[in-house]
Coordinates of C-alpha atoms in Angstrom, one line a residue:
M1265 CA -19.4 -11.5 23.3
A1266 CA -20.2 -14.8 21.7
G1267 CA -20.4 -15.2 17.9
V1268 CA -18.1 -12.2 17.0
I1269 CA -14.7 -12.0 15.3
T1270 CA -11.9 -11.7 17.8
A1271 CA -8.1 -12.0 17.7
S1272 CA -8.3 -14.3 20.7
E1273 CA -9.4 -17.0 18.2
P1274 CA -6.3 -17.5 16.0
S1275 CA -8.2 -18.9 13.0
W1276 CA -9.5 -15.3 12.3
I1277 CA -6.0 -13.8 12.0
A1278 CA -4.6 -15.2 8.7
P1279 CA -7.7 -14.7 6.5
F1280 CA -7.8 -11.0 7.3
T1281 CA -4.2 -10.0 7.9
G1282 CA -2.3 -12.7 6.0
L1283 CA 0.0 -13.1 9.1
S1284 CA 0.5 -16.1 11.3
P1285 CA -0.7 -15.7 14.9
H1286 CA 3.0 -15.4 16.0
D1287 CA 3.7 -12.6 13.5
F1288 CA 0.4 -10.9 14.4
R1289 CA 1.5 -10.8 18.1
K1290 CA 4.8 -9.3 17.0
L1291 CA 3.0 -6.6 15.2
I1292 CA 0.9 -5.8 18.2
T1293 CA 4.0 -5.6 20.3
V1294 CA 5.5 -3.1 17.9
L1295 CA 2.3 -1.1 17.9
H1296 CA 2.4 -1.0 21.7
R1297 CA 6.0 0.3 21.6
E1298 CA 4.9 2.9 19.0
G1299 CA 2.2 4.2 21.4
A1300 CA -0.9 2.8 19.9
Q1301 CA -2.2 1.9 23.3
A1302 CA -1.5 5.3 24.9
V1303 CA -4.1 6.6 27.3
R1304 CA -6.5 9.1 25.7
P1305 CA -9.2 11.3 27.2
G1306 CA -12.8 10.2 27.0
R1307 CA -14.3 6.7 27.0
P1308 CA -11.9 3.7 26.8
W1309 CA -11.9 1.6 23.7
S1310 CA -14.6 -1.0 23.6
L1311 CA -12.1 -3.5 22.0
P1312 CA -8.6 -4.5 23.0
L1313 CA -5.8 -3.4 20.6
E1314 CA -5.5 -6.8 19.0
D1315 CA -9.2 -6.7 18.0
R1316 CA -9.0 -3.1 16.8
V1317 CA -6.1 -4.0 14.5
L1318 CA -8.0 -7.1 13.2
L1319 CA -11.1 -4.9 12.6
V1320 CA -9.1 -2.5 10.4
A1321 CA -7.5 -5.3 8.5
A1322 CA -10.9 -6.9 8.0
Y1323 CA -12.2 -3.6 6.7
W1324 CA -9.3 -3.2 4.2
R1325 CA -9.5 -6.9 3.2
T1326 CA -13.2 -7.2 2.6
N1327 CA -14.3 -3.5 1.9
L1328 CA -17.5 -4.2 3.7
T1329 CA -19.5 -1.2 4.8
L1330 CA -19.3 -0.2 8.4
R1331 CA -22.9 -1.2 8.9
Q1332 CA -22.0 -4.7 7.8
L1333 CA -18.6 -4.9 9.6
A1334 CA -19.4 -3.5 13.0
P1335 CA -21.8 -6.3 14.1
L1336 CA -19.2 -8.9 13.2
F1337 CA -16.9 -7.4 15.9
G1338 CA -19.7 -6.6 18.4
V1339 CA -19.4 -2.8 18.2
S1340 CA -21.5 0.0 16.9
R1341 CA -21.0 1.6 13.5
S1342 CA -19.7 4.8 15.0
A1343 CA -17.2 2.9 17.2
A1344 CA -15.9 1.0 14.1
H1345 CA -15.5 4.3 12.3
R1346 CA -13.5 5.7 15.2
I1347 CA -11.3 2.6 15.3
I1348 CA -10.5 2.8 11.6
D1349 CA -9.7 6.5 11.9
H1350 CA -7.4 5.9 14.8
I1351 CA -5.6 2.6 13.9
G1352 CA -5.3 3.1 10.2
P1353 CA -2.6 5.8 10.4
L1354 CA -0.8 3.8 13.1
L1355 CA -0.5 0.8 10.9
A1356 CA 1.2 2.8 8.1
F1357 CA 4.7 1.7 7.5
T1358 CA 7.5 4.3 8.0
Q1359 CA 9.8 5.2 5.2
G1360 CA 12.8 7.5 4.7
Q1361 CA 15.3 4.7 5.3
R1362 CA 18.9 4.8 4.1
F1363 CA 19.6 2.3 1.3
R1364 CA 22.8 0.2 1.2
K1365 CA 25.3 0.8 -1.5
G1366 CA 24.3 -1.1 -4.7
T1367 CA 20.6 -1.2 -3.9
V1368 CA 18.3 -1.2 -7.0
L1369 CA 14.7 0.0 -6.6
I1370 CA 11.7 -0.3 -8.8
V1371 CA 8.9 2.3 -9.1
D1372 CA 5.6 2.3 -10.7
G1373 CA 2.2 4.0 -10.2
T1374 CA -1.1 2.3 -9.6
L1375 CA -4.6 3.8 -9.7
V1376 CA -6.9 3.3 -6.8
P1377 CA -10.6 4.1 -7.5
T1378 CA -11.5 6.6 -4.8
R1379 CA -15.0 8.0 -4.1
D1380 CA -13.8 11.2 -2.4
H1381 CA -13.8 13.5 -5.4
T1382 CA -11.9 16.2 -3.4
V1383 CA -8.7 14.0 -3.7
A1384 CA -9.5 12.1 -6.9
E1385 CA -9.9 12.9 -10.6
Q1386 CA -11.1 10.9 -13.6
S1387 CA -8.2 8.9 -15.0
K1388 CA -7.5 6.5 -17.8
N1389 CA -9.6 3.9 -16.2
Y1390 CA -12.6 6.3 -16.5
R1391 CA -13.1 6.3 -12.8
Y1392 CA -12.3 8.8 -10.1
S1393 CA -9.0 7.6 -8.8
T1394 CA -5.8 8.5 -7.0
N1395 CA -2.3 7.8 -8.3
H1396 CA -0.1 5.9 -5.9
Q1397 CA 3.7 5.9 -6.6
V1398 CA 5.0 2.7 -5.0
V1399 CA 8.8 1.9 -4.7
I1400 CA 10.1 -1.6 -3.9
D1401 CA 13.5 -3.1 -3.4
A1402 CA 14.3 -5.2 -6.5
D1403 CA 16.0 -7.9 -4.4
T1404 CA 13.7 -8.3 -1.4
R1405 CA 10.5 -7.1 -3.1
L1406 CA 9.7 -5.2 0.1
V1407 CA 7.9 -1.8 -0.3
V1408 CA 10.3 0.9 0.7
A1409 CA 8.4 4.1 -0.2
I1410 CA 4.9 5.2 -1.1
G1411 CA 4.2 8.8 -2.1
R1412 CA 1.2 10.9 -1.1
P1413 CA -1.4 10.2 -3.8
P1414 CA -2.1 13.0 -6.3
P1415 CA -5.3 12.9 -8.4
G1416 CA -5.5 10.0 -10.9
N1417 CA -5.3 12.4 -13.9
R1418 CA -1.6 13.1 -13.1
N1419 CA 0.8 11.2 -15.3
D1420 CA 3.5 9.2 -13.6
C1421 CA 6.3 11.7 -14.4
K1422 CA 4.5 14.4 -12.4
A1423 CA 3.2 12.1 -9.7
W1424 CA 6.7 10.8 -9.1
A1425 CA 8.0 14.3 -8.1
E1426 CA 4.8 15.7 -6.6
S1427 CA 4.1 12.7 -4.3
G1428 CA 7.4 12.8 -2.5
A1429 CA 8.5 9.4 -3.8
K1430 CA 11.4 10.9 -5.7
A1431 CA 12.6 12.7 -2.5
A1432 CA 12.3 9.4 -0.5
V1433 CA 14.7 7.4 -2.7
R1434 CA 17.1 10.3 -3.2
R1435 CA 20.0 9.2 -5.5
T1436 CA 19.4 5.4 -5.3
T1437 CA 19.4 3.6 -8.7
T1438 CA 15.7 3.2 -9.6
I1439 CA 14.2 1.6 -12.7
A1440 CA 10.8 2.3 -14.2
D1441 CA 8.7 1.7 -17.3
G1442 CA 8.6 4.0 -20.3
G1443 CA 6.2 6.3 -18.7
Y1444 CA 8.9 8.2 -16.8
P1445 CA 11.0 10.0 -19.6
G1446 CA 13.2 12.8 -18.5
T1447 CA 13.1 11.9 -14.8
G1448 CA 16.6 10.4 -14.6
L1449 CA 15.2 6.9 -13.8
V1450 CA 16.4 3.9 -15.7
I1451 CA 13.8 3.3 -18.4
P1452 CA 13.7 1.1 -21.5
H1453 CA 15.4 2.2 -24.7
R1454 CA 13.0 3.7 -27.2
R1455 CA 13.1 2.5 -30.8
P1456 CA 14.1 5.3 -33.2
A1457 CA 11.6 6.4 -35.8
G1458 CA 11.8 4.2 -38.8
G1459 CA 14.6 2.1 -37.3
E1460 CA 15.4 -0.8 -35.0
L1461 CA 17.2 -1.1 -31.7
C1462 CA 20.6 -2.7 -31.8
D1463 CA 21.2 -6.1 -30.2
W1464 CA 22.5 -4.9 -26.9
K1465 CA 19.6 -2.4 -26.4
R1466 CA 17.1 -5.2 -27.1
E1467 CA 18.8 -7.4 -24.6
H1468 CA 18.9 -4.6 -22.1
N1469 CA 15.1 -4.0 -22.6
R1470 CA 14.4 -7.7 -22.1
S1471 CA 16.3 -8.0 -18.8
H1472 CA 14.7 -4.6 -17.7
K1473 CA 11.2 -6.0 -18.3
Q1474 CA 11.9 -9.1 -16.4
V1475 CA 13.2 -7.2 -13.3
R1476 CA 10.4 -4.6 -13.5
A1477 CA 7.8 -7.3 -13.5
R1478 CA 8.4 -7.8 -9.8
I1479 CA 6.5 -4.6 -8.9
E1480 CA 3.6 -5.8 -10.9
R1481 CA 3.5 -9.0 -8.8
V1482 CA 3.6 -6.8 -5.7
F1483 CA 0.6 -4.8 -7.0
A1484 CA -1.3 -8.0 -7.7
R1485 CA -0.8 -9.1 -4.1
M1486 CA -1.7 -5.7 -2.7
K1487 CA -4.9 -5.5 -4.8
T1488 CA -6.2 -8.7 -3.1
W1489 CA -7.1 -6.1 -0.4
K1490 CA -10.5 -5.0 -1.7
I1491 CA -10.3 -1.5 -0.3
L1492 CA -7.8 -0.8 -3.1
R1493 CA -10.4 -1.6 -5.7
D1494 CA -13.1 0.8 -4.5
C1495 CA -12.0 3.0 -1.6
R1496 CA -14.8 4.8 0.3
L1497 CA -12.5 6.5 2.8
K1498 CA -12.2 10.2 2.7
G1499 CA -9.2 12.5 2.8
D1500 CA -6.0 10.8 3.7
G1501 CA -7.9 7.5 4.3
V1502 CA -6.8 6.0 1.0
H1503 CA -3.2 7.0 1.7
H1504 CA -3.2 5.4 5.2
A1505 CA -4.8 2.2 3.8
M1506 CA -2.2 1.9 1.0
R1507 CA 0.7 2.4 3.5
G1508 CA -0.9 0.0 6.1
I1509 CA -1.4 -2.7 3.5
A1510 CA 2.2 -2.2 2.4
R1511 CA 3.3 -2.8 6.0
L1512 CA 1.3 -6.0 6.2
H1513 CA 2.7 -7.0 2.8
N1514 CA 6.2 -6.5 4.0
L1515 CA 5.6 -8.5 7.1
V1516 CA 4.2 -11.4 5.1
Q1517 CA 7.1 -11.1 2.5
A1518 CA 9.7 -11.1 5.3
A1519 CA 8.2 -14.0 7.2

């Protein structure tokens, strides 16, 4: 159909996915291998796999409503909804990898405003949100684990354990900010009441802050996907979007 967005026109790929056309084709090949194009009962898809992946990426990137997005790809609103429900979980990156000896990870939580109040609660940003525990490799800055999001009123200590992020990293050395006391993670030294930190502890805190800032930069890049600023997806939709965006971030970072 003329005048619609399609992956056959390479100029559309980078603005929505952040990937080069070559890396986008590699992603499609991997999705084929993972069974994304498996035959299913009922009517065939109205778009090829490449266009369906691009539609989902465009939805996450722009956060347009489906009534706005569907005509841009030449499909109905209901078809766009089915595509997002089907492709979103398939784009999610897989975790549970084994970490090499000496690996250092960084964890932090980020709040995603979420309109589905069955999975979200009012949090410190005064909006209904979900708390996403994200773990990155300190050297490569690749996302290696994302826990299932508890409601946004959970503090990071509880969310770390409840989300499954703690189980995903096992005993690997992991650093975090001061919001994770008593978790066994490497956190900054606290200044004693009425006293000062000794020189080596101040130096340790300074280097700790510099390294931990890497995850803040990852969050800044991920939040350029507007779905993470105001998510209208229901149920596990926000979790699938976060993991799918993490996979695309990793592909861009590794390119």
